[in-house]
Short mmCIF file of C-alpha atoms and ligand atoms in Angstrom, two decimals:
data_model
loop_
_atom_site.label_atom_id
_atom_site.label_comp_id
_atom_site.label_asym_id
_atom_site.label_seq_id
_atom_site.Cartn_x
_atom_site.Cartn_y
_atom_site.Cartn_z
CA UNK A 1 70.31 94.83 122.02
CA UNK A 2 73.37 94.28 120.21
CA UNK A 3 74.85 97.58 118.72
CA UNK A 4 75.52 96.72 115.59
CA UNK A 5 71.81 95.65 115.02
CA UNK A 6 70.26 99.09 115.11
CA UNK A 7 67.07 99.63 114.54
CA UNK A 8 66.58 102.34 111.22
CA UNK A 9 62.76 102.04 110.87
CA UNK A 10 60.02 99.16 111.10
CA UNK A 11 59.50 99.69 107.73
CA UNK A 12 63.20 97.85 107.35
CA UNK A 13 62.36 94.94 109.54
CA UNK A 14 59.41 93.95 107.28
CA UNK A 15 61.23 94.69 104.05
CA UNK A 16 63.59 91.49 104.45
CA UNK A 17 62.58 89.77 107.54
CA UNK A 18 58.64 90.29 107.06
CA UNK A 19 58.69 90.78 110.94
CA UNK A 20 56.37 92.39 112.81
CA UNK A 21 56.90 96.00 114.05
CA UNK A 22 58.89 96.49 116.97
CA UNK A 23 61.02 93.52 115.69
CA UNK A 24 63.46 95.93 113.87
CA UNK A 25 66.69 94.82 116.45
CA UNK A 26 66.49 91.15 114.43
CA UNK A 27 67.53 93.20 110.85
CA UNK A 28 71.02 92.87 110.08
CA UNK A 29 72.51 96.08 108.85
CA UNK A 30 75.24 96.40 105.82
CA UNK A 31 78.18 96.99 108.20
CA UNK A 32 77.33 93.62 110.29
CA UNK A 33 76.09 92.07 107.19
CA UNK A 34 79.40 92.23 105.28
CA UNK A 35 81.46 92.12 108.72
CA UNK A 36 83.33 89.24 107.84
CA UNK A 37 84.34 90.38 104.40
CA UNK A 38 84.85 94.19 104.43
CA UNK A 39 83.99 97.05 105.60
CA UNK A 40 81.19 99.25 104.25
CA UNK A 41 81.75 103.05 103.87
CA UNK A 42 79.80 105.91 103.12
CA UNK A 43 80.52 109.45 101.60
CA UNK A 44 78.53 112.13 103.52
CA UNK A 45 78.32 116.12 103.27
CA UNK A 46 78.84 118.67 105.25
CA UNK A 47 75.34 118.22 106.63
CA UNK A 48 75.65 115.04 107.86
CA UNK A 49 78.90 115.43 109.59
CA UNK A 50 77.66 118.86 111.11
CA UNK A 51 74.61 116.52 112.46
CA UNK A 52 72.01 118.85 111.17
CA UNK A 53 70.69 115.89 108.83
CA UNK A 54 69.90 113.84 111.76
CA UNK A 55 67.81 111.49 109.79
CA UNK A 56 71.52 110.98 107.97
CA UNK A 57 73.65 110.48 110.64
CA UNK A 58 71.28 108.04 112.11
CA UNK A 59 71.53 106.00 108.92
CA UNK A 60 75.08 106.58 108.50
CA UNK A 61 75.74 105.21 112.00
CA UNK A 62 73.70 102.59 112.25
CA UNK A 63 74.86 100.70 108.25
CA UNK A 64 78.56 101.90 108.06
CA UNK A 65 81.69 101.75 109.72
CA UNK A 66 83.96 103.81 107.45
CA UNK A 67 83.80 107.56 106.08
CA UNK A 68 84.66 108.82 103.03
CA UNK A 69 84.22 113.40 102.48
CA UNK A 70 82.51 113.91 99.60
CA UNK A 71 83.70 117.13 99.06
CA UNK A 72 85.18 119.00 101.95
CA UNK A 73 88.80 117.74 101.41
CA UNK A 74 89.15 118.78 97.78
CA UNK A 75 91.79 121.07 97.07
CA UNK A 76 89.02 124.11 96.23
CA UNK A 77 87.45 123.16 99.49
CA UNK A 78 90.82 123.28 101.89
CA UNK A 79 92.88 125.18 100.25
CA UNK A 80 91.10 127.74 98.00
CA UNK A 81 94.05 130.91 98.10
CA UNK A 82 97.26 131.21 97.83
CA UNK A 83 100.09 130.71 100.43
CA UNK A 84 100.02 129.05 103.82
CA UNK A 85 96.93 131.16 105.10
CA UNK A 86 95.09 129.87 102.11
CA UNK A 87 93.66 127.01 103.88
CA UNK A 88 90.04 126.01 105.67
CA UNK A 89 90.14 123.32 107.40
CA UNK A 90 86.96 124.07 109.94
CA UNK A 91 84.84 121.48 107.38
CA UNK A 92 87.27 118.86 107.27
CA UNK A 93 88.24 119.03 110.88
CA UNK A 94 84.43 118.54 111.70
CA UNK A 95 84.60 116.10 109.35
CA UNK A 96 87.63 113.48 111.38
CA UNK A 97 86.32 114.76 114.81
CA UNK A 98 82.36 112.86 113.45
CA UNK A 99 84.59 110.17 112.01
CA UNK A 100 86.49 109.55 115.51
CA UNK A 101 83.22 110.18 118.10
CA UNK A 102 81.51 107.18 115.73
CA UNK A 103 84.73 104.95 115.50
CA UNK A 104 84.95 104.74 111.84
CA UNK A 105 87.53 103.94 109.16
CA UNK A 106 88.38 107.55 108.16
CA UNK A 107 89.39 108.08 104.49
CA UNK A 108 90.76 111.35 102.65
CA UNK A 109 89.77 112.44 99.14
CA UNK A 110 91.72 113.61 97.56
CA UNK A 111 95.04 115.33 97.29
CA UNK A 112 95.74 115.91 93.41
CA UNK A 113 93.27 115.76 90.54
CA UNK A 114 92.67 117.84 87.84
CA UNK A 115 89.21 118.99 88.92
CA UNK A 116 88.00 121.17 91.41
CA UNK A 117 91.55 122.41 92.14
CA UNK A 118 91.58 126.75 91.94
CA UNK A 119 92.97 128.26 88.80
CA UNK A 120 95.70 130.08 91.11
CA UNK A 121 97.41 126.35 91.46
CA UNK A 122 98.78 126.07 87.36
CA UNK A 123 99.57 130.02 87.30
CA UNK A 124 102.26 132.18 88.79
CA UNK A 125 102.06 135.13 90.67
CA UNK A 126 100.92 137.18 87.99
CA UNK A 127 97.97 134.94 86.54
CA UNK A 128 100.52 133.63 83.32
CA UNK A 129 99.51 129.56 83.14
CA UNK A 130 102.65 127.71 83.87
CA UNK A 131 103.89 125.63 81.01
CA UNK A 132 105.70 122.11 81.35
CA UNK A 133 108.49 123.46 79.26
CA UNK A 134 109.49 125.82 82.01
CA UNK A 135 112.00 124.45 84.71
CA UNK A 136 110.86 127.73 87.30
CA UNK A 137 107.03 126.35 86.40
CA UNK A 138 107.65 122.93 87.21
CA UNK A 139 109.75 123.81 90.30
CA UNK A 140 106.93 125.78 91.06
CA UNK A 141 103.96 123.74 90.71
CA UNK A 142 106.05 120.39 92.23
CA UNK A 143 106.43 122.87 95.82
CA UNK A 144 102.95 123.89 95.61
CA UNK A 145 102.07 120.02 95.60
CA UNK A 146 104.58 119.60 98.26
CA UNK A 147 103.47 122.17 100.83
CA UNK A 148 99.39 121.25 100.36
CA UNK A 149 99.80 117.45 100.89
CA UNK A 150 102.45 118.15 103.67
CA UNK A 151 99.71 120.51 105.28
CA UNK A 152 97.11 118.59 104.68
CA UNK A 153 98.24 114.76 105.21
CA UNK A 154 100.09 115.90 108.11
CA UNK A 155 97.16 118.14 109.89
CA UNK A 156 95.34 114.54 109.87
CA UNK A 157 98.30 112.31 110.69
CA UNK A 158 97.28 108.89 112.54
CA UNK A 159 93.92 110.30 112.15
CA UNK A 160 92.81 110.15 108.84
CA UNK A 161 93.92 106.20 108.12
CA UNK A 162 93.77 105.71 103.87
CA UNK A 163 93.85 108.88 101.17
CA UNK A 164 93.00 109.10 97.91
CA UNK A 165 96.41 110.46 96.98
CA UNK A 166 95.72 110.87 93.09
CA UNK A 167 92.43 110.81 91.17
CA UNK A 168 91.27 110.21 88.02
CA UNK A 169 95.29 110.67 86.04
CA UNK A 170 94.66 107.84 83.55
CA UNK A 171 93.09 108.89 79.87
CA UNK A 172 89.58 108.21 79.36
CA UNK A 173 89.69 107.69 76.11
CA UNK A 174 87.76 104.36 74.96
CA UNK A 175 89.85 103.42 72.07
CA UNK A 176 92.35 100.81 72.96
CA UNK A 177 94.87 101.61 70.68
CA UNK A 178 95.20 105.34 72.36
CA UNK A 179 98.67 105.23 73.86
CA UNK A 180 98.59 107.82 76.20
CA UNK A 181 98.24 106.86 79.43
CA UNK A 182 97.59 109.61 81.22
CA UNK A 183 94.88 112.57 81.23
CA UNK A 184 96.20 114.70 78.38
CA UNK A 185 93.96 117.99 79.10
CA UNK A 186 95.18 117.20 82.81
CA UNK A 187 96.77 120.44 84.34
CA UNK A 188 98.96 118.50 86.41
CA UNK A 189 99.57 115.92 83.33
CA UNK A 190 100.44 118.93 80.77
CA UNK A 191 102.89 120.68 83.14
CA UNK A 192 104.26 117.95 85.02
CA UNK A 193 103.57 114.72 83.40
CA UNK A 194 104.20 111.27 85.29
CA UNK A 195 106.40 113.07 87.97
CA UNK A 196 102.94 114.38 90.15
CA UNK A 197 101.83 111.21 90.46
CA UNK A 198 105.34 109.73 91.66
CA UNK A 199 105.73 112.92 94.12
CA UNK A 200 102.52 112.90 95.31
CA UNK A 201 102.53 109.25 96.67
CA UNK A 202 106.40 109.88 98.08
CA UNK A 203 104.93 113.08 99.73
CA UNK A 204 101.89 111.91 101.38
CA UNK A 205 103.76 108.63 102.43
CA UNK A 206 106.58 111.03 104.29
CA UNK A 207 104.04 113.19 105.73
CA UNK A 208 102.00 110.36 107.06
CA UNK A 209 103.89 106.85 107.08
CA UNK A 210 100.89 104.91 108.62
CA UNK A 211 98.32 106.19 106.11
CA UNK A 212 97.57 103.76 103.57
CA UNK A 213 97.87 105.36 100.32
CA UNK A 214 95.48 105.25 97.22
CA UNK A 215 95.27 105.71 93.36
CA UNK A 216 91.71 106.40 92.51
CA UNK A 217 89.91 106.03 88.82
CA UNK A 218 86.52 105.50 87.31
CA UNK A 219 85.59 102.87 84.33
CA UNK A 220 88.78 100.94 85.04
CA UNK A 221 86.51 97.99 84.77
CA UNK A 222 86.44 98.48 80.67
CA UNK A 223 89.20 97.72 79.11
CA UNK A 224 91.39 100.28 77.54
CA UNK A 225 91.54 101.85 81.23
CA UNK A 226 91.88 98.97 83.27
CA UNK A 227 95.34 97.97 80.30
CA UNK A 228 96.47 102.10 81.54
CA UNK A 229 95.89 101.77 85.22
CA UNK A 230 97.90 98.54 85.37
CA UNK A 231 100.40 99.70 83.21
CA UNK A 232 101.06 103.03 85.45
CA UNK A 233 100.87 101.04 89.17
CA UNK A 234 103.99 98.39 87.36
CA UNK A 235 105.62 101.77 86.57
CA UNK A 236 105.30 103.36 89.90
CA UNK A 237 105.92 99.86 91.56
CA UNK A 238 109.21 99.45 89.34
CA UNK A 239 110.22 102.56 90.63
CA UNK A 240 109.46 102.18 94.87
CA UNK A 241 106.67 104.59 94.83
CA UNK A 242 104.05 104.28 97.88
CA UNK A 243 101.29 103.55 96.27
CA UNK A 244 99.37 100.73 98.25
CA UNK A 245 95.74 100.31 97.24
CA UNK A 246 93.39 100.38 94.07
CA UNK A 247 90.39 102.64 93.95
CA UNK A 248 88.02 101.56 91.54
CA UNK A 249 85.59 104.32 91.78
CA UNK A 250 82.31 101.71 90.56
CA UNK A 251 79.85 104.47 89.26
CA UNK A 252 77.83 102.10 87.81
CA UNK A 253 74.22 102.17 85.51
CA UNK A 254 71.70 99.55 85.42
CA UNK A 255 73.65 96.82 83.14
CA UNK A 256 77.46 97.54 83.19
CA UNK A 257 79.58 96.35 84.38
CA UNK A 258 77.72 93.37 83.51
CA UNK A 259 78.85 90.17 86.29
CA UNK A 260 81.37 89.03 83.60
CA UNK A 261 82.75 92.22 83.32
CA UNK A 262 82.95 92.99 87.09
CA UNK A 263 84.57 89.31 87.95
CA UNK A 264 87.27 89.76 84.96
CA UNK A 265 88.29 93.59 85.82
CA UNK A 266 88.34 92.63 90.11
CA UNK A 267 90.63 89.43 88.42
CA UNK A 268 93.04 91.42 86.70
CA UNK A 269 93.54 93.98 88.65
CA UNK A 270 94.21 91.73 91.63
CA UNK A 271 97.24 90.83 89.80
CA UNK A 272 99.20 93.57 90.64
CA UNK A 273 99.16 92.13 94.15
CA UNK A 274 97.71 95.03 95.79
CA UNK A 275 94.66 95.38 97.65
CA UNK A 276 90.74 96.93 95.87
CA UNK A 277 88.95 99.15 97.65
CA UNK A 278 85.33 100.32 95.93
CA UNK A 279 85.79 104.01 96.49
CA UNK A 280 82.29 105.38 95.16
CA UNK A 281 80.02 102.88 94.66
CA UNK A 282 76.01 103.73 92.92
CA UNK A 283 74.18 102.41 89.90
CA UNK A 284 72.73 104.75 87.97
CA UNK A 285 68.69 104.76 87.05
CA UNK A 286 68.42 107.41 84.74
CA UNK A 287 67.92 106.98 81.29
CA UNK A 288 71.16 109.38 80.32
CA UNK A 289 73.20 107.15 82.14
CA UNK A 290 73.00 104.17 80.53
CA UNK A 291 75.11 104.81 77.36
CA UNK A 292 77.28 106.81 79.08
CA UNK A 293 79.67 105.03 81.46
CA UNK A 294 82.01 108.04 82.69
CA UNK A 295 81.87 109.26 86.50
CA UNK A 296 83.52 112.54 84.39
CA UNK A 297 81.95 115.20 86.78
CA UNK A 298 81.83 117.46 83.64
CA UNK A 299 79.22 114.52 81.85
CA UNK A 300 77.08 114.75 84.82
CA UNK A 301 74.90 116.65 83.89
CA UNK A 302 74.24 114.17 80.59
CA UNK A 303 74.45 111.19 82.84
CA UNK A 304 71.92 111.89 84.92
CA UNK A 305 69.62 113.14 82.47
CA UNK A 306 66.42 112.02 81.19
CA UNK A 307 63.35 110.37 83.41
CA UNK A 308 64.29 107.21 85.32
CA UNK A 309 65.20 104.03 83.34
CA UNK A 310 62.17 101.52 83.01
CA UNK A 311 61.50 99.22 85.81
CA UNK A 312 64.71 100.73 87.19
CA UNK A 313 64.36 99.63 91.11
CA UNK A 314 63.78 96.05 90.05
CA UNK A 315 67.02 96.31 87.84
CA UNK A 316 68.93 98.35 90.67
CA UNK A 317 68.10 95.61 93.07
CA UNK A 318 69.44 92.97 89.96
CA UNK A 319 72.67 95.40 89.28
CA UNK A 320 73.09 95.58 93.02
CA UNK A 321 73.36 91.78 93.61
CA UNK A 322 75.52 91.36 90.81
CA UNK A 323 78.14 93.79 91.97
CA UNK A 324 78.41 92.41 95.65
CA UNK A 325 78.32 88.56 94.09
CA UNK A 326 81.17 89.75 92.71
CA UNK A 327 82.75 91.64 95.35
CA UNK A 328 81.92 88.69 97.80
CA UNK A 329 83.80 86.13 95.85
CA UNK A 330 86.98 88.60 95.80
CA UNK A 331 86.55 89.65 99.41
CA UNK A 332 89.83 87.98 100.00
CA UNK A 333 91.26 91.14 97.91
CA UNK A 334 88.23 93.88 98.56
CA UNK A 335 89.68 95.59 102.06
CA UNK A 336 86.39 97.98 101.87
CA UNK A 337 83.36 99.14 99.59
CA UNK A 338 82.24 102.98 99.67
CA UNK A 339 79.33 104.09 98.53
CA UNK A 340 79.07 107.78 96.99
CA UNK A 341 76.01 108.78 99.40
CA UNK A 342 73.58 108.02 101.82
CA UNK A 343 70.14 108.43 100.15
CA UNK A 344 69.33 109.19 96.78
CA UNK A 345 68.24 112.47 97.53
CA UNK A 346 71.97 113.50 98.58
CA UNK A 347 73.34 111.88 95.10
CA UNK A 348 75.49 113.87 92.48
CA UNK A 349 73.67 111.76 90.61
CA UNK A 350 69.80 112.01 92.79
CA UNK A 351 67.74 111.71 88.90
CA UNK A 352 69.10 108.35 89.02
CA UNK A 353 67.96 107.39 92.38
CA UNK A 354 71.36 105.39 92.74
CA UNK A 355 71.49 104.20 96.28
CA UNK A 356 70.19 101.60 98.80
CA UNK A 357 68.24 104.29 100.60
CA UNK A 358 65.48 106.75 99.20
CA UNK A 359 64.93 110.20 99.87
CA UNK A 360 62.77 109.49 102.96
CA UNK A 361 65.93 107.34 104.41
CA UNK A 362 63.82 104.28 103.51
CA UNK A 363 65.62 101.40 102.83
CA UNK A 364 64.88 100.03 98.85
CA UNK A 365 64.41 96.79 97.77
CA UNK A 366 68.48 96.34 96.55
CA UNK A 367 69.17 96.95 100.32
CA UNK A 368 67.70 93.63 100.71
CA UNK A 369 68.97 92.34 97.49
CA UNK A 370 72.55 93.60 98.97
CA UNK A 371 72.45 92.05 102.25
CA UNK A 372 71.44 89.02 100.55
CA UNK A 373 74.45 88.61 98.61
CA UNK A 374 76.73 88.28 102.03
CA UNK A 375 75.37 84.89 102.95
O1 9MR B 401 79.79 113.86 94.57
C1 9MR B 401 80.63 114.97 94.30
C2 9MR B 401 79.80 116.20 93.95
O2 9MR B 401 79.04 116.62 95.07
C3 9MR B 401 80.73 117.31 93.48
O3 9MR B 401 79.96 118.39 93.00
C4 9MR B 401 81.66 116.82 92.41
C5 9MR B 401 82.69 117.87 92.06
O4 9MR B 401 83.53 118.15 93.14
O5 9MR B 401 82.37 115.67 92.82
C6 9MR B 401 81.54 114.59 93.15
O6 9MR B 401 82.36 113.50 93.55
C7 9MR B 401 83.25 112.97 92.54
C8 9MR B 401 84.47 112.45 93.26
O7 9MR B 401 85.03 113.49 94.03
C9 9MR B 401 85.50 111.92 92.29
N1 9MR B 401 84.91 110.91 91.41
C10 9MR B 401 83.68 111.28 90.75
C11 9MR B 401 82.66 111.77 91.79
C12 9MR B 401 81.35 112.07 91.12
O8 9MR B 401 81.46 113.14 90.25
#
């Protein structure tokens, strides 16, 4: 049997191939579906990596070839105290050493972001919030950037092969004609303005020279972000800075980014001559979600409210297609699509059953609709 045809359930083969049981080695999987194109990553948990969900890590084996950790390389995850004994890195080493036995694209999220990053990081000694008016502060909080991504990058060098380097900087406000361009309630924004982002990227690139280096955002298909993200990559490209890919998160609902919407962002933003990755890819069922079109972890719990949308696996399966239409006719820019879970039930988002797989690891009918799209 060829590997990459791995069998996840009869219940699979007869989905697309209407097959009889014991047929399942004929199903394609995403990985070998898409295997011309890109590769197709997944974000797993500490579960899953550990092996205790081994329901998960036979899915994640068998569809993907690249890892992304959902949450065990945060900053509050590896590096929750103070100082150079501050660190724990037992999840994320468990986390590369699953990535390497399986031969996968290994990816590291993420090194500076506003959330989930301890309190302890924008205050002194003494617990006084440091203030962007204060050289000492900045000096500070610039060698406190320094020494975590030249732990971490470097603890992971030639091992960990792309990072999200910084997440989620540009302003999320919808109105075009807001000129900031960056996060203004953004700890790392208020003290330290543009000069994280241009550090971080210089950092991470000396600590790890091979690693391909990411900016990540959310929504940058609308708009008013997408006009902020490509104004701050010119600016860090006028000035030399390291940064090498484009993460467009893609926390999608059921109708946006409509197919227009999706073609014209992935057009523009190929402009800047640097290659997309989809970072976090799921389409959102619930009926909160879809007015709301922020991956804002703090609107979470609004997005994901409500019961599910009406007829929402029929218009997953439609949103689903749409998306990788569009992501197969840029495939010459797309270097690899993430999605932000394995089965629904391991979602931020689970009241919106957002992925290809249900709680029972059961393929859904946009798996089909998905592999569909790669012929
Ligand atoms: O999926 C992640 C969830 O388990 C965490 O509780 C949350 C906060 O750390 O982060 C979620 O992942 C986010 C990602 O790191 C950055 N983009 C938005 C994602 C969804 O909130």
């Amino acid at each position: 049997m060829n590997k990459n045809l791995i069998p996840i359930g009869f219940a699979l083969a007869s989905l697309f191939t209407g097959c009889a049981m014991g047929r399942a080695e004929n199903v394609a999987t995403l990985k070998e579906a898409f295997s011309k194109d890109f590769p197709i990553g997944v974000a797993v948990n500490q579960r899953q990596f550990m092996g205790e969900d081994t329901n998960g890590v036979a899915l994640i084996t068998a569809q993907f070839n690249s890892l992304a950790p959902e949450n065990v390389l945060k900053w509050e995850a590896v590096h929750p105290r103070r100082g150079t004994n501050g660190y724990n890195f037992a999840p994320g080493d468990a986390y590369v050493a699953f990535g390497e036995k399986n031969k996968m694209l290994i990816v590291g999220h993420t090194l500076a972001w506003h959330s989930q990053t301890p309190r302890w990081v924008f205050q002194d000694d003494n617990g006084r919030a440091l203030s962007g008016t204060n050289a000492a502060d900045r000096e500070l909080l610039l060698a406190r950037l320094h020494e975590h991504i030249q732990t971490v990058v470097g603890r992971y060098k030639g091992r960990i092969q792309i990072w999200d380097v910084v997440n989620e900087a540009l302003n999320d406000s919808s109105n075009i004609n807001d000129t900031n361009m960056l996060r203004q309630s953004s700890p790392w924004v208020r003290i330290l303005g543009v000069e994280f982002i241009v550090k971080a990227f210089e950092w991470a690139h000396e600590a790890d020279p091979k690693a391909i280096l990411r900016y990540n955002d959310y929504s940058v298909e609308n708009e008013p972000k997408r006009k902020r993200l490509i104004a701050l990559i010119k600016m860090l490209q006028a000035k030399n800075v390291p940064v090498m890919v484009i993460g467009s998160q893609t926390h999608a609902n059921l109708s946006w980014p409509s197919a227009e919407l999706e073609d014209a962002a992935l057009t523009d933003i190929a402009k800047l001559g640097l290659p997309i990755h989809i970072t976090e890819l799921d389409v959102n069922g619930a009926q909160g979600g879809q007015r709301n079109q922020s991956a804002d972890v703090a609107q979470n719990s609004q997005a994901a409210g409500g019961k599910l949308a009406e007829s929402a696996d029929e218009k997953l399966s439609k949103q689903y297609a749409s998306l990788f239409a569009a992501f197969h006719k840029h495939r010459s820019e797309i270097k690899l699509v993430t999605f932000w879970g394995v089965t629904d039930a391991d979602s931020w988002r689970r009241n919106g059953k957002p992925l290809l797989f249900d709680g029972n690891w059961q393929p859904k009918p946009a798996f089909s609709a998905v592999i569909e799209q790669a012929k």
